[in-house]
Amino acid sequence: MHNFLRWSISVSLITLLCTISYLFWDIEIALFFHALNDTQSHDVFNIITGFGESQWYLGAGVLLFVVFRRRNRFRSYLGLFMSLSVAVSGVSADIIKYVAGRARPILYFSDKLYGFNPFHYEYEWISFPSGHATTAFSAAMVLLILYPRWRILFLAAGACIAFSRIFLTEHYLSDVIAGSFLGFVSTFLLYHFYFKTQFDVSEFK
C-alpha cells in the first residue's frame, strides 16, 4: 500500500510538472535556446546527445551477456539488465510517441504549430517523450543500482544527455522530464520484479 501511494504521488507530481511546463515554460525555453548563436556549445552538445542513442547500450549489453555468459554470471546479467532495460523503456517511449503525436519545437519555429496530433509517427510529430532522455536515464539507473557509490556521476551524465535535447531544441522541457521519468521507472520495475532475484547487488559495489 505504501509503495502504491509513493508511486501514485510520484506519477502525479511528474504529470503536474509536465503540464505546467507545457502550459508556461516549454515555448519560452525552446525560443531561448533557438535564439542562441553559440556554435562551439552546439558542437559539444551534438557529441553529448549521441550518448543518448540506444544502440550503444543495447550493443554493449548484448556483448557483455555473450562474452560473460559462461564465465561470470553477474557480469552477464549486467549486460542482460542493461540491454533489456533500454529496450523496454525505448519501446514504451515509441508507443507513447505514436499515441501522443506531439509536435517538435521545429514545427513551432517554422509554422507556430504547438500541441498534439495523435497517432502520427512522422519525425516532426514524435516529440513526447524524449527517447534520448529515456535511454539516458534507463542506462543511468542500471549503473546506479549496480554501482551506487557512483550514483551522482551516473545521474549527472544522464541529466547532461537529457539537457542536450533541450539545448539543441530537439525537444521541449516537458518531453525530457517525461522521458527521464519513463527511463527511471521502467528500469526500476524491471529490476524489482526480475533482476533483483538474479544477482546480489553487493557483488558490484
PDB file of C-alpha atoms in Angstrom:
ATOM      1  CA  MET A   1       0.000   0.000   0.000  1.00  0.00           C
ATOM      2  CA  HIS A   2       2.805   2.389   0.907  1.00  0.00           C
ATOM      3  CA  ASN A   3       4.627   1.598  -2.350  1.00  0.00           C
ATOM      4  CA  PHE A   4       1.452   2.186  -4.353  1.00  0.00           C
ATOM      5  CA  LEU A   5       0.935   5.507  -2.599  1.00  0.00           C
ATOM      6  CA  ARG A   6       4.521   6.580  -3.275  1.00  0.00           C
ATOM      7  CA  TRP A   7       4.254   5.668  -6.949  1.00  0.00           C
ATOM      8  CA  SER A   8       0.891   7.419  -7.259  1.00  0.00           C
ATOM      9  CA  ILE A   9       2.317  10.583  -5.749  1.00  0.00           C
ATOM     10  CA  SER A  10       5.412  10.404  -7.975  1.00  0.00           C
ATOM     11  CA  VAL A  11       3.394   9.932 -11.160  1.00  0.00           C
ATOM     12  CA  SER A  12       1.008  12.716 -10.147  1.00  0.00           C
ATOM     13  CA  LEU A  13       3.865  15.131  -9.448  1.00  0.00           C
ATOM     14  CA  ILE A  14       5.610  14.353 -12.748  1.00  0.00           C
ATOM     15  CA  THR A  15       2.314  14.734 -14.616  1.00  0.00           C
ATOM     16  CA  LEU A  16       1.707  18.071 -12.909  1.00  0.00           C
ATOM     17  CA  LEU A  17       5.247  19.239 -13.656  1.00  0.00           C
ATOM     18  CA  CYS A  18       4.935  18.263 -17.328  1.00  0.00           C
ATOM     19  CA  THR A  19       1.566  20.022 -17.562  1.00  0.00           C
ATOM     20  CA  ILE A  20       2.922  23.223 -16.027  1.00  0.00           C
ATOM     21  CA  SER A  21       5.934  23.065 -18.334  1.00  0.00           C
ATOM     22  CA  TYR A  22       3.694  22.510 -21.366  1.00  0.00           C
ATOM     23  CA  LEU A  23       1.499  25.485 -20.488  1.00  0.00           C
ATOM     24  CA  PHE A  24       4.077  28.001 -19.285  1.00  0.00           C
ATOM     25  CA  TRP A  25       7.717  27.017 -19.862  1.00  0.00           C
ATOM     26  CA  ASP A  26       8.208  24.874 -22.953  1.00  0.00           C
ATOM     27  CA  ILE A  27       7.886  27.507 -25.659  1.00  0.00           C
ATOM     28  CA  GLU A  28       9.868  30.161 -23.801  1.00  0.00           C
ATOM     29  CA  ILE A  29      12.747  27.793 -23.103  1.00  0.00           C
ATOM     30  CA  ALA A  30      12.768  26.486 -26.678  1.00  0.00           C
ATOM     31  CA  LEU A  31      12.804  30.023 -28.082  1.00  0.00           C
ATOM     32  CA  PHE A  32      15.657  30.976 -25.754  1.00  0.00           C
ATOM     33  CA  PHE A  33      17.907  28.159 -26.949  1.00  0.00           C
ATOM     34  CA  HIS A  34      16.789  28.594 -30.549  1.00  0.00           C
ATOM     35  CA  ALA A  35      17.998  32.197 -30.423  1.00  0.00           C
ATOM     36  CA  LEU A  36      21.437  31.273 -29.075  1.00  0.00           C
ATOM     37  CA  ASN A  37      24.276  31.685 -31.520  1.00  0.00           C
ATOM     38  CA  ASP A  38      26.879  29.562 -29.779  1.00  0.00           C
ATOM     39  CA  THR A  39      28.389  27.260 -32.378  1.00  0.00           C
ATOM     40  CA  GLN A  40      31.015  25.817 -30.043  1.00  0.00           C
ATOM     41  CA  SER A  41      28.493  24.784 -27.390  1.00  0.00           C
ATOM     42  CA  HIS A  42      26.207  23.442 -30.096  1.00  0.00           C
ATOM     43  CA  ASP A  43      29.014  21.200 -31.350  1.00  0.00           C
ATOM     44  CA  VAL A  44      29.732  19.961 -27.822  1.00  0.00           C
ATOM     45  CA  PHE A  45      26.094  19.103 -27.147  1.00  0.00           C
ATOM     46  CA  ASN A  46      25.838  17.392 -30.522  1.00  0.00           C
ATOM     47  CA  ILE A  47      28.510  14.998 -29.267  1.00  0.00           C
ATOM     48  CA  ILE A  48      26.873  14.604 -25.852  1.00  0.00           C
ATOM     49  CA  THR A  49      23.462  13.862 -27.340  1.00  0.00           C
ATOM     50  CA  GLY A  50      24.981  10.946 -29.245  1.00  0.00           C
ATOM     51  CA  PHE A  51      25.351   9.117 -25.940  1.00  0.00           C
ATOM     52  CA  GLY A  52      21.566   9.012 -25.744  1.00  0.00           C
ATOM     53  CA  GLU A  53      21.369   6.681 -28.746  1.00  0.00           C
ATOM     54  CA  SER A  54      20.019   3.337 -27.594  1.00  0.00           C
ATOM     55  CA  GLN A  55      22.148   1.207 -29.914  1.00  0.00           C
ATOM     56  CA  TRP A  56      25.282   1.842 -27.824  1.00  0.00           C
ATOM     57  CA  TYR A  57      23.703   0.390 -24.699  1.00  0.00           C
ATOM     58  CA  LEU A  58      21.897  -2.411 -26.487  1.00  0.00           C
ATOM     59  CA  GLY A  59      25.102  -3.446 -28.238  1.00  0.00           C
ATOM     60  CA  ALA A  60      27.251  -3.203 -25.109  1.00  0.00           C
ATOM     61  CA  GLY A  61      24.670  -5.106 -23.080  1.00  0.00           C
ATOM     62  CA  VAL A  62      24.373  -7.940 -25.571  1.00  0.00           C
ATOM     63  CA  LEU A  63      28.168  -8.116 -25.893  1.00  0.00           C
ATOM     64  CA  LEU A  64      28.594  -8.359 -22.121  1.00  0.00           C
ATOM     65  CA  PHE A  65      25.972 -11.066 -21.911  1.00  0.00           C
ATOM     66  CA  VAL A  66      27.521 -13.141 -24.693  1.00  0.00           C
ATOM     67  CA  VAL A  67      31.136 -12.759 -23.549  1.00  0.00           C
ATOM     68  CA  PHE A  68      30.491 -13.487 -19.857  1.00  0.00           C
ATOM     69  CA  ARG A  69      27.570 -15.902 -20.183  1.00  0.00           C
ATOM     70  CA  ARG A  70      29.669 -18.910 -19.175  1.00  0.00           C
ATOM     71  CA  ARG A  71      32.443 -17.145 -17.311  1.00  0.00           C
ATOM     72  CA  ASN A  72      30.808 -14.678 -14.966  1.00  0.00           C
ATOM     73  CA  ARG A  73      27.102 -14.902 -14.232  1.00  0.00           C
ATOM     74  CA  PHE A  74      26.941 -11.488 -12.580  1.00  0.00           C
ATOM     75  CA  ARG A  75      28.586  -9.667 -15.470  1.00  0.00           C
ATOM     76  CA  SER A  76      26.432 -11.493 -17.989  1.00  0.00           C
ATOM     77  CA  TYR A  77      23.298 -10.440 -16.125  1.00  0.00           C
ATOM     78  CA  LEU A  78      24.574  -6.881 -16.000  1.00  0.00           C
ATOM     79  CA  GLY A  79      24.646  -6.942 -19.804  1.00  0.00           C
ATOM     80  CA  LEU A  80      21.213  -8.514 -19.975  1.00  0.00           C
ATOM     81  CA  PHE A  81      19.862  -5.990 -17.471  1.00  0.00           C
ATOM     82  CA  MET A  82      21.254  -3.085 -19.492  1.00  0.00           C
ATOM     83  CA  SER A  83      20.010  -4.281 -22.873  1.00  0.00           C
ATOM     84  CA  LEU A  84      16.538  -5.244 -21.644  1.00  0.00           C
ATOM     85  CA  SER A  85      16.106  -2.029 -19.648  1.00  0.00           C
ATOM     86  CA  VAL A  86      16.996   0.148 -22.618  1.00  0.00           C
ATOM     87  CA  ALA A  87      14.871  -1.973 -24.965  1.00  0.00           C
ATOM     88  CA  VAL A  88      11.781  -1.983 -22.733  1.00  0.00           C
ATOM     89  CA  SER A  89      11.979   1.734 -21.973  1.00  0.00           C
ATOM     90  CA  GLY A  90      12.651   2.510 -25.638  1.00  0.00           C
ATOM     91  CA  VAL A  91       9.675   0.527 -26.911  1.00  0.00           C
ATOM     92  CA  SER A  92       7.486   2.148 -24.248  1.00  0.00           C
ATOM     93  CA  ALA A  93       8.668   5.592 -25.344  1.00  0.00           C
ATOM     94  CA  ASP A  94       7.985   4.786 -29.003  1.00  0.00           C
ATOM     95  CA  ILE A  95       4.429   3.674 -28.233  1.00  0.00           C
ATOM     96  CA  ILE A  96       3.740   6.855 -26.276  1.00  0.00           C
ATOM     97  CA  LYS A  97       5.311   8.958 -29.045  1.00  0.00           C
ATOM     98  CA  TYR A  98       2.951   7.431 -31.603  1.00  0.00           C
ATOM     99  CA  VAL A  99      -0.142   7.785 -29.419  1.00  0.00           C
ATOM    100  CA  ALA A 100       0.661  11.352 -28.309  1.00  0.00           C
ATOM    101  CA  GLY A 101       1.876  12.725 -31.639  1.00  0.00           C
ATOM    102  CA  ARG A 102       3.379  15.849 -30.130  1.00  0.00           C
ATOM    103  CA  ALA A 103       4.868  18.493 -32.401  1.00  0.00           C
ATOM    104  CA  ARG A 104       8.602  19.066 -32.068  1.00  0.00           C
ATOM    105  CA  PRO A 105       9.968  22.574 -31.475  1.00  0.00           C
ATOM    106  CA  ILE A 106      10.996  22.791 -35.135  1.00  0.00           C
ATOM    107  CA  LEU A 107       7.311  22.981 -36.088  1.00  0.00           C
ATOM    108  CA  TYR A 108       6.776  25.876 -33.711  1.00  0.00           C
ATOM    109  CA  PHE A 109       9.779  27.728 -35.123  1.00  0.00           C
ATOM    110  CA  SER A 110       8.629  27.260 -38.714  1.00  0.00           C
ATOM    111  CA  ASP A 111       4.816  27.269 -38.536  1.00  0.00           C
ATOM    112  CA  LYS A 112       3.871  28.112 -34.937  1.00  0.00           C
ATOM    113  CA  LEU A 113       2.467  24.600 -34.518  1.00  0.00           C
ATOM    114  CA  TYR A 114       2.298  23.574 -30.875  1.00  0.00           C
ATOM    115  CA  GLY A 115       0.393  20.693 -29.377  1.00  0.00           C
ATOM    116  CA  PHE A 116      -0.618  17.157 -30.199  1.00  0.00           C
ATOM    117  CA  ASN A 117      -1.723  15.273 -33.294  1.00  0.00           C
ATOM    118  CA  PRO A 118      -2.324  11.719 -32.005  1.00  0.00           C
ATOM    119  CA  PHE A 119      -1.309   8.588 -33.902  1.00  0.00           C
ATOM    120  CA  HIS A 120       1.258  10.229 -36.147  1.00  0.00           C
ATOM    121  CA  TYR A 121       4.790   8.873 -36.346  1.00  0.00           C
ATOM    122  CA  GLU A 122       6.468  11.373 -38.638  1.00  0.00           C
ATOM    123  CA  TYR A 123       9.703  12.703 -37.134  1.00  0.00           C
ATOM    124  CA  GLU A 124       8.251  16.168 -36.548  1.00  0.00           C
ATOM    125  CA  TRP A 125       5.367  14.679 -34.535  1.00  0.00           C
ATOM    126  CA  ILE A 126       7.142  12.357 -32.093  1.00  0.00           C
ATOM    127  CA  SER A 127       8.458  14.811 -29.532  1.00  0.00           C
ATOM    128  CA  PHE A 128       6.834  13.345 -26.407  1.00  0.00           C
ATOM    129  CA  PRO A 129       8.581  11.782 -24.587  1.00  0.00           C
ATOM    130  CA  SER A 130      12.242  12.274 -25.435  1.00  0.00           C
ATOM    131  CA  GLY A 131      13.736   8.941 -26.490  1.00  0.00           C
ATOM    132  CA  HIS A 132      17.275  10.095 -25.737  1.00  0.00           C
ATOM    133  CA  ALA A 133      16.298  11.127 -22.197  1.00  0.00           C
ATOM    134  CA  THR A 134      14.508   7.807 -21.731  1.00  0.00           C
ATOM    135  CA  THR A 135      17.582   5.852 -22.820  1.00  0.00           C
ATOM    136  CA  ALA A 136      19.986   8.015 -20.810  1.00  0.00           C
ATOM    137  CA  PHE A 137      18.105   7.591 -17.551  1.00  0.00           C
ATOM    138  CA  SER A 138      17.380   3.929 -18.159  1.00  0.00           C
ATOM    139  CA  ALA A 139      21.116   3.260 -18.574  1.00  0.00           C
ATOM    140  CA  ALA A 140      21.959   5.556 -15.651  1.00  0.00           C
ATOM    141  CA  MET A 141      19.530   3.661 -13.412  1.00  0.00           C
ATOM    142  CA  VAL A 142      21.075   0.305 -14.324  1.00  0.00           C
ATOM    143  CA  LEU A 143      24.517   1.594 -13.376  1.00  0.00           C
ATOM    144  CA  LEU A 144      23.189   3.381 -10.289  1.00  0.00           C
ATOM    145  CA  ILE A 145      21.563   0.201  -8.988  1.00  0.00           C
ATOM    146  CA  LEU A 146      24.686  -1.875  -9.530  1.00  0.00           C
ATOM    147  CA  TYR A 147      27.276   0.759  -8.605  1.00  0.00           C
ATOM    148  CA  PRO A 148      25.515   3.034  -6.062  1.00  0.00           C
ATOM    149  CA  ARG A 149      28.818   4.593  -4.983  1.00  0.00           C
ATOM    150  CA  TRP A 150      28.937   6.423  -8.329  1.00  0.00           C
ATOM    151  CA  ARG A 151      25.260   7.425  -8.397  1.00  0.00           C
ATOM    152  CA  ILE A 152      25.956  11.164  -8.595  1.00  0.00           C
ATOM    153  CA  LEU A 153      28.151  10.657 -11.651  1.00  0.00           C
ATOM    154  CA  PHE A 154      25.588   8.456 -13.414  1.00  0.00           C
ATOM    155  CA  LEU A 155      22.691  10.808 -12.673  1.00  0.00           C
ATOM    156  CA  ALA A 156      24.732  13.819 -13.776  1.00  0.00           C
ATOM    157  CA  ALA A 157      25.643  12.073 -17.033  1.00  0.00           C
ATOM    158  CA  GLY A 158      22.002  11.168 -17.653  1.00  0.00           C
ATOM    159  CA  ALA A 159      20.885  14.712 -16.901  1.00  0.00           C
ATOM    160  CA  CYS A 160      23.534  16.153 -19.224  1.00  0.00           C
ATOM    161  CA  ILE A 161      22.406  13.926 -22.101  1.00  0.00           C
ATOM    162  CA  ALA A 162      18.776  14.805 -21.416  1.00  0.00           C
ATOM    163  CA  PHE A 163      19.588  18.528 -21.290  1.00  0.00           C
ATOM    164  CA  SER A 164      21.338  18.291 -24.657  1.00  0.00           C
ATOM    165  CA  ARG A 165      17.942  17.614 -26.252  1.00  0.00           C
ATOM    166  CA  ILE A 166      16.648  20.916 -24.904  1.00  0.00           C
ATOM    167  CA  PHE A 167      19.790  22.839 -25.821  1.00  0.00           C
ATOM    168  CA  LEU A 168      19.647  21.518 -29.393  1.00  0.00           C
ATOM    169  CA  THR A 169      15.888  22.307 -29.479  1.00  0.00           C
ATOM    170  CA  GLU A 170      15.051  18.753 -30.481  1.00  0.00           C
ATOM    171  CA  HIS A 171      12.609  18.524 -27.573  1.00  0.00           C
ATOM    172  CA  TYR A 172      10.695  20.645 -25.111  1.00  0.00           C
ATOM    173  CA  LEU A 173      11.417  20.566 -21.387  1.00  0.00           C
ATOM    174  CA  SER A 174       8.289  18.513 -20.648  1.00  0.00           C
ATOM    175  CA  ASP A 175       9.363  15.894 -23.215  1.00  0.00           C
ATOM    176  CA  VAL A 176      12.663  15.492 -21.410  1.00  0.00           C
ATOM    177  CA  ILE A 177      11.075  15.334 -17.960  1.00  0.00           C
ATOM    178  CA  ALA A 178       8.662  12.623 -19.111  1.00  0.00           C
ATOM    179  CA  GLY A 179      11.381  10.653 -20.897  1.00  0.00           C
ATOM    180  CA  SER A 180      13.718  10.783 -17.914  1.00  0.00           C
ATOM    181  CA  PHE A 181      10.973   9.559 -15.596  1.00  0.00           C
ATOM    182  CA  LEU A 182       9.989   6.787 -18.004  1.00  0.00           C
ATOM    183  CA  GLY A 183      13.585   5.548 -18.175  1.00  0.00           C
ATOM    184  CA  PHE A 184      13.866   5.637 -14.394  1.00  0.00           C
ATOM    185  CA  VAL A 185      10.577   3.850 -13.735  1.00  0.00           C
ATOM    186  CA  SER A 186      10.892   1.133 -16.374  1.00  0.00           C
ATOM    187  CA  THR A 187      14.373   0.172 -15.186  1.00  0.00           C
ATOM    188  CA  PHE A 188      13.380   0.194 -11.531  1.00  0.00           C
ATOM    189  CA  LEU A 189      10.374  -2.041 -12.195  1.00  0.00           C
ATOM    190  CA  LEU A 190      12.408  -4.437 -14.334  1.00  0.00           C
ATOM    191  CA  TYR A 191      14.959  -4.733 -11.551  1.00  0.00           C
ATOM    192  CA  HIS A 192      12.403  -5.058  -8.769  1.00  0.00           C
ATOM    193  CA  PHE A 193      10.294  -7.742 -10.444  1.00  0.00           C
ATOM    194  CA  TYR A 194      13.020  -9.807 -12.101  1.00  0.00           C
ATOM    195  CA  PHE A 195      16.694  -8.921 -11.867  1.00  0.00           C
ATOM    196  CA  LYS A 196      16.684  -8.376  -8.108  1.00  0.00           C
ATOM    197  CA  THR A 197      16.360 -12.146  -7.695  1.00  0.00           C
ATOM    198  CA  GLN A 198      19.060 -12.917 -10.267  1.00  0.00           C
ATOM    199  CA  PHE A 199      22.111 -11.378  -8.655  1.00  0.00           C
ATOM    200  CA  ASP A 200      23.415  -9.878  -5.458  1.00  0.00           C
ATOM    201  CA  VAL A 201      23.962  -6.167  -5.979  1.00  0.00           C
ATOM    202  CA  SER A 202      26.773  -6.247  -3.409  1.00  0.00           C
ATOM    203  CA  GLU A 203      28.861  -8.112  -5.996  1.00  0.00           C
ATOM    204  CA  PHE A 204      29.124  -4.883  -7.986  1.00  0.00           C
ATOM    205  CA  LYS A 205      29.922  -2.436  -5.209  1.00  0.00           C
TER     206      LYS A 205
END
